[in-house]
Amino acid sequence: MQFNGLRVLWEGLTGHRGWKPLWRDPEPQPEYDIIVVGGGGHGLATAYYLANTFGEARVAVLEKGWLGSGNIGRNTTIIRSNYLLPGNEPFYEFSMKLWEGLEQEFNFNAMVSQRGILNLCHSDGQRDAFRRRGNAMLLAGADAELLDQDGVRAMYPFLNFDNARFPIKGGLLQRRAGTARHDGVAWGYARGADRKGVDLIQNCEVTGFRIEGGAIRGVETTRGYIGAKKVGVAVAGSTGRVMEKAGMRLPIESHVLQAFVSEGLKPCIDGVITFGAGHFYVSQSDKGGLVFGGDIDGYNSYAQRGNLPVVEDVVEGGMALMPMIGRARLLRSWGGIMDMSMDGSPIIDATHVDGLYLNAGWCYGGFKATPASGYAFAHLLATGRPHETATAFRLDRFQRGALIDEKGVGAQPNLH
Amino acid sequence: MLIPHPLLGPRDAQEFTYLGDAALLNRPDGMAQGAEAAFFDYTYLRDNPAGLHRELWFHEQGDRSWLVVTRDTVTHEIVSAELASDVKRRGGA
Ligand SMILES: Cc1cc2nc3c(=O)[nH]c(=O)nc-3n(C[C@H](O)[C@H](O)[C@H](O)COP(=O)(O)OP(=O)(O)OC[C@H]3O[C@@H](n4cnc5c(N)ncnc54)[C@H](O)[C@@H]3O)c2cc1C
């Protein structure tokens, strides 16, 4: 079933009776060439590119709940490629380029909206750092503009420019950045993978790995044993729990990140704005709700819910930046479990087990990476070699001292 | 979360800053054989359990003592808290 405008019009006129489920609900086969563990954004994108781009025919995605029930359905939907370090920026820019062609490619409306992201700066030092970051972005083929205070004022006159403690001095703008519909991304990749013959198997939790002679043979699941020549794990916040079953201890801690949405308001914020002094970022959804968030709670957690101190902290950040939101009511808040790595950057690599591969460490920034992560992981699974934009995301980089520490805070995950 | 401070009674977790797994108390000997591997493990690798976790909290806005708190990472329930110095004196975490 191909989506197009005429089809939507026709269905609208005939009571929407012609739509069908977007993917099959297959029984697991006894064996696959490649099994992807985790039906979040990254797992589904990996399966899509494996089948679509790398021509792998016998692929399955195993998901313990329903597709998109993890962080892909919980994030604040920001996509951007405004990173600094050489190991990161080309990868995120590759992702940005994939976002730009994604909806045409998989024929699904993921509501990719390049509404721009503005990072505010509040001191001369911060402006210098942004200038450097902007130059790094330009060198990697991304777009970046440094705005002075008047430039920011022209875009967002309602900001608190003359805050005594944190005056707004300017900002780093990436116009090609923006937002995308998080569920839509998962559904689009799922449908695209299914159409290429990938089996999407839900309610199927991987409970162990069968490893013989140092090589992977298959996985134990709640729906029985399933054989595989290769297994790729992309389970985000559950990485520690799952890889433990392959005997691995990882440079990762699981932490909770909260997000918030206000009641629906008239359009007032047309891009994404981040506060450079406290941790607060905000955009407005197409339904009118202000979608915002801040820091992780800061302690190890698998609870998918946070505590009140961070709620207070985030809302204070919002009030400091844009006092106009003071009367808006908070509608909902929720949490997701982040796979916080020791340097704040991801891992896409082989493991010590032949045929077992790992995709993890996305911290709070893996949504924007979904297309490139899927592409690079599929590349690794299919060819055995890392994709050219993902060569730095090695698991042994911690041992080698080759960290990719964007924030420069060292091996303390709750500070990244 | 309320942390049952062994000297001060229940204190709001906001008064504390969090460091991580209490295994960080067991700093390897930098002069010993295999120190490089031991420090890699110490600095970067974590058990990251879902369930009971022994972890270091610093009472920064209070009496500035380090505590070892045992907390369930699935429910956030805090089971116990002891002074890190006591734990260390008993031979580590
Ligand atoms: C509140 C919040 C805000 C965020 N905001 C942003 C943002 O603005 N921009 C951005 O770039 N990123 C953001 N992120 C981060 C981003 O959402 C994640 O990094 C990314 O979604 C992780 O990859 P994923 O989609 O594959 O994860 P998930 O969707 O979590 O997928 C992992 C899947 O694995 C499954 N699984 C786990 N264990 C097993 C098992 N044993 N067997 C089978 N399946 C299993 C889970 O059920 C889950 O569906 C945010 C995250 C949160 C929580």
PDB file of C-alpha atoms in Angstrom, chain A residues 167-285:
ATOM      1  CA  PRO A 167      21.825  38.194  29.698  1.00  0.00           C
ATOM      2  CA  ILE A 168      21.354  36.797  26.187  1.00  0.00           C
ATOM      3  CA  LYS A 169      24.346  37.786  24.072  1.00  0.00           C
ATOM      4  CA  GLY A 170      23.528  35.893  20.911  1.00  0.00           C
ATOM      5  CA  GLY A 171      23.155  32.371  19.661  1.00  0.00           C
ATOM      6  CA  LEU A 172      24.288  29.626  17.336  1.00  0.00           C
ATOM      7  CA  LEU A 173      21.603  28.870  14.771  1.00  0.00           C
ATOM      8  CA  GLN A 174      21.313  25.742  12.663  1.00  0.00           C
ATOM      9  CA  ARG A 175      18.461  26.351  10.248  1.00  0.00           C
ATOM     10  CA  ARG A 176      18.373  22.801   8.848  1.00  0.00           C
ATOM     11  CA  ALA A 177      17.786  21.341  12.305  1.00  0.00           C
ATOM     12  CA  GLY A 178      14.293  20.931  13.706  1.00  0.00           C
ATOM     13  CA  THR A 179      11.884  18.248  14.829  1.00  0.00           C
ATOM     14  CA  ALA A 180      10.276  15.054  13.519  1.00  0.00           C
ATOM     15  CA  ARG A 181       7.300  13.004  14.678  1.00  0.00           C
ATOM     16  CA  HIS A 182       8.990  10.378  16.881  1.00  0.00           C
ATOM     17  CA  ASP A 183       6.348   7.621  16.546  1.00  0.00           C
ATOM     18  CA  GLY A 184       6.059   8.341  12.848  1.00  0.00           C
ATOM     19  CA  VAL A 185       9.750   7.629  12.435  1.00  0.00           C
ATOM     20  CA  ALA A 186       9.414   4.237  14.132  1.00  0.00           C
ATOM     21  CA  TRP A 187       6.290   3.386  12.122  1.00  0.00           C
ATOM     22  CA  GLY A 188       7.836   4.498   8.850  1.00  0.00           C
ATOM     23  CA  TYR A 189      10.921   2.354   9.348  1.00  0.00           C
ATOM     24  CA  ALA A 190       8.828  -0.572  10.586  1.00  0.00           C
ATOM     25  CA  ARG A 191       6.550  -0.449   7.568  1.00  0.00           C
ATOM     26  CA  GLY A 192       9.484  -0.011   5.207  1.00  0.00           C
ATOM     27  CA  ALA A 193      11.298  -3.000   6.725  1.00  0.00           C
ATOM     28  CA  ASP A 194       8.182  -5.161   6.686  1.00  0.00           C
ATOM     29  CA  ARG A 195       7.578  -4.353   3.019  1.00  0.00           C
ATOM     30  CA  LYS A 196      11.074  -5.667   2.267  1.00  0.00           C
ATOM     31  CA  GLY A 197      10.288  -8.932   4.057  1.00  0.00           C
ATOM     32  CA  VAL A 198      11.725  -8.271   7.526  1.00  0.00           C
ATOM     33  CA  ASP A 199       9.836 -10.153  10.272  1.00  0.00           C
ATOM     34  CA  LEU A 200       8.874  -7.722  13.050  1.00  0.00           C
ATOM     35  CA  ILE A 201       8.235  -9.919  16.075  1.00  0.00           C
ATOM     36  CA  GLN A 202       6.639  -8.222  19.066  1.00  0.00           C
ATOM     37  CA  ASN A 203       6.131  -9.453  22.631  1.00  0.00           C
ATOM     38  CA  CYS A 204       9.357 -11.383  22.213  1.00  0.00           C
ATOM     39  CA  GLU A 205      11.925 -10.605  24.897  1.00  0.00           C
ATOM     40  CA  VAL A 206      15.471 -11.811  24.410  1.00  0.00           C
ATOM     41  CA  THR A 207      16.444 -13.593  27.632  1.00  0.00           C
ATOM     42  CA  GLY A 208      19.839 -14.985  26.660  1.00  0.00           C
ATOM     43  CA  PHE A 209      22.355 -15.655  23.920  1.00  0.00           C
ATOM     44  CA  ARG A 210      23.479 -19.041  22.646  1.00  0.00           C
ATOM     45  CA  ILE A 211      27.230 -18.767  22.182  1.00  0.00           C
ATOM     46  CA  GLU A 212      29.328 -21.735  21.062  1.00  0.00           C
ATOM     47  CA  GLY A 213      33.081 -21.670  20.547  1.00  0.00           C
ATOM     48  CA  GLY A 214      33.109 -17.910  20.912  1.00  0.00           C
ATOM     49  CA  ALA A 215      30.551 -17.425  18.145  1.00  0.00           C
ATOM     50  CA  ILE A 216      26.878 -16.509  18.285  1.00  0.00           C
ATOM     51  CA  ARG A 217      24.395 -19.240  17.323  1.00  0.00           C
ATOM     52  CA  GLY A 218      21.112 -17.610  18.246  1.00  0.00           C
ATOM     53  CA  VAL A 219      19.038 -16.071  21.011  1.00  0.00           C
ATOM     54  CA  GLU A 220      16.797 -17.433  23.751  1.00  0.00           C
ATOM     55  CA  THR A 221      13.497 -15.577  23.874  1.00  0.00           C
ATOM     56  CA  THR A 222      10.164 -15.658  25.648  1.00  0.00           C
ATOM     57  CA  ARG A 223       8.846 -17.170  22.397  1.00  0.00           C
ATOM     58  CA  GLY A 224      11.481 -19.873  22.240  1.00  0.00           C
ATOM     59  CA  TYR A 225      14.953 -20.274  20.781  1.00  0.00           C
ATOM     60  CA  ILE A 226      15.656 -18.524  17.472  1.00  0.00           C
ATOM     61  CA  GLY A 227      18.844 -19.245  15.538  1.00  0.00           C
ATOM     62  CA  ALA A 228      20.894 -16.529  13.831  1.00  0.00           C
ATOM     63  CA  LYS A 229      24.176 -16.134  11.999  1.00  0.00           C
ATOM     64  CA  LYS A 230      24.541 -12.591  13.319  1.00  0.00           C
ATOM     65  CA  VAL A 231      22.855 -10.696  16.135  1.00  0.00           C
ATOM     66  CA  GLY A 232      22.800  -6.918  16.525  1.00  0.00           C
ATOM     67  CA  VAL A 233      21.643  -5.488  19.860  1.00  0.00           C
ATOM     68  CA  ALA A 234      20.027  -2.017  19.954  1.00  0.00           C
ATOM     69  CA  VAL A 235      18.097  -1.872  23.226  1.00  0.00           C
ATOM     70  CA  ALA A 236      19.045   1.646  24.480  1.00  0.00           C
ATOM     71  CA  GLY A 237      18.323   1.902  28.235  1.00  0.00           C
ATOM     72  CA  SER A 238      18.263  -1.888  28.651  1.00  0.00           C
ATOM     73  CA  THR A 239      21.758  -2.371  27.206  1.00  0.00           C
ATOM     74  CA  GLY A 240      23.381  -3.277  30.527  1.00  0.00           C
ATOM     75  CA  ARG A 241      20.744  -5.879  31.361  1.00  0.00           C
ATOM     76  CA  VAL A 242      20.863  -7.508  27.939  1.00  0.00           C
ATOM     77  CA  MET A 243      24.621  -7.538  27.329  1.00  0.00           C
ATOM     78  CA  GLU A 244      25.215  -8.919  30.805  1.00  0.00           C
ATOM     79  CA  LYS A 245      23.778 -12.139  29.355  1.00  0.00           C
ATOM     80  CA  ALA A 246      26.667 -12.240  26.910  1.00  0.00           C
ATOM     81  CA  GLY A 247      29.067 -11.789  29.810  1.00  0.00           C
ATOM     82  CA  MET A 248      29.819  -8.125  29.138  1.00  0.00           C
ATOM     83  CA  ARG A 249      30.336  -5.239  31.545  1.00  0.00           C
ATOM     84  CA  LEU A 250      30.034  -1.960  29.696  1.00  0.00           C
ATOM     85  CA  PRO A 251      31.092   1.675  30.018  1.00  0.00           C
ATOM     86  CA  ILE A 252      27.416   2.554  30.439  1.00  0.00           C
ATOM     87  CA  GLU A 253      25.052   3.563  33.256  1.00  0.00           C
ATOM     88  CA  SER A 254      21.265   3.707  32.911  1.00  0.00           C
ATOM     89  CA  HIS A 255      19.706   7.021  33.950  1.00  0.00           C
ATOM     90  CA  VAL A 256      16.241   8.540  33.749  1.00  0.00           C
ATOM     91  CA  LEU A 257      15.469  11.623  31.643  1.00  0.00           C
ATOM     92  CA  GLN A 258      12.148  13.421  31.978  1.00  0.00           C
ATOM     93  CA  ALA A 259      10.202  15.442  29.445  1.00  0.00           C
ATOM     94  CA  PHE A 260       7.177  17.700  29.711  1.00  0.00           C
ATOM     95  CA  VAL A 261       4.365  19.082  27.612  1.00  0.00           C
ATOM     96  CA  SER A 262       2.089  22.021  28.363  1.00  0.00           C
ATOM     97  CA  GLU A 263      -1.541  22.463  27.421  1.00  0.00           C
ATOM     98  CA  GLY A 264      -2.102  23.469  23.802  1.00  0.00           C
ATOM     99  CA  LEU A 265      -1.333  27.131  23.102  1.00  0.00           C
ATOM    100  CA  LYS A 266      -1.588  29.320  20.022  1.00  0.00           C
ATOM    101  CA  PRO A 267       1.555  29.222  17.861  1.00  0.00           C
ATOM    102  CA  CYS A 268       4.268  31.207  19.614  1.00  0.00           C
ATOM    103  CA  ILE A 269       7.568  29.320  19.293  1.00  0.00           C
ATOM    104  CA  ASP A 270       8.286  28.327  15.721  1.00  0.00           C
ATOM    105  CA  GLY A 271      11.714  26.745  16.199  1.00  0.00           C
ATOM    106  CA  VAL A 272      13.713  24.949  18.866  1.00  0.00           C
ATOM    107  CA  ILE A 273      15.365  27.122  21.539  1.00  0.00           C
ATOM    108  CA  THR A 274      17.952  25.987  24.085  1.00  0.00           C
ATOM    109  CA  PHE A 275      18.966  27.971  27.168  1.00  0.00           C
ATOM    110  CA  GLY A 276      22.739  28.145  27.487  1.00  0.00           C
ATOM    111  CA  ALA A 277      22.894  28.934  31.193  1.00  0.00           C
ATOM    112  CA  GLY A 278      20.607  26.420  32.835  1.00  0.00           C
ATOM    113  CA  HIS A 279      19.545  23.272  31.109  1.00  0.00           C
ATOM    114  CA  PHE A 280      16.245  23.930  29.381  1.00  0.00           C
ATOM    115  CA  TYR A 281      15.111  23.450  25.804  1.00  0.00           C
ATOM    116  CA  VAL A 282      11.732  23.964  24.196  1.00  0.00           C
ATOM    117  CA  SER A 283       9.788  23.625  20.976  1.00  0.00           C
ATOM    118  CA  GLN A 284       6.086  23.754  20.174  1.00  0.00           C
ATOM    119  CA  SER A 285       4.307  20.753  18.755  1.00  0.00           C
TER     120      SER A 285
END
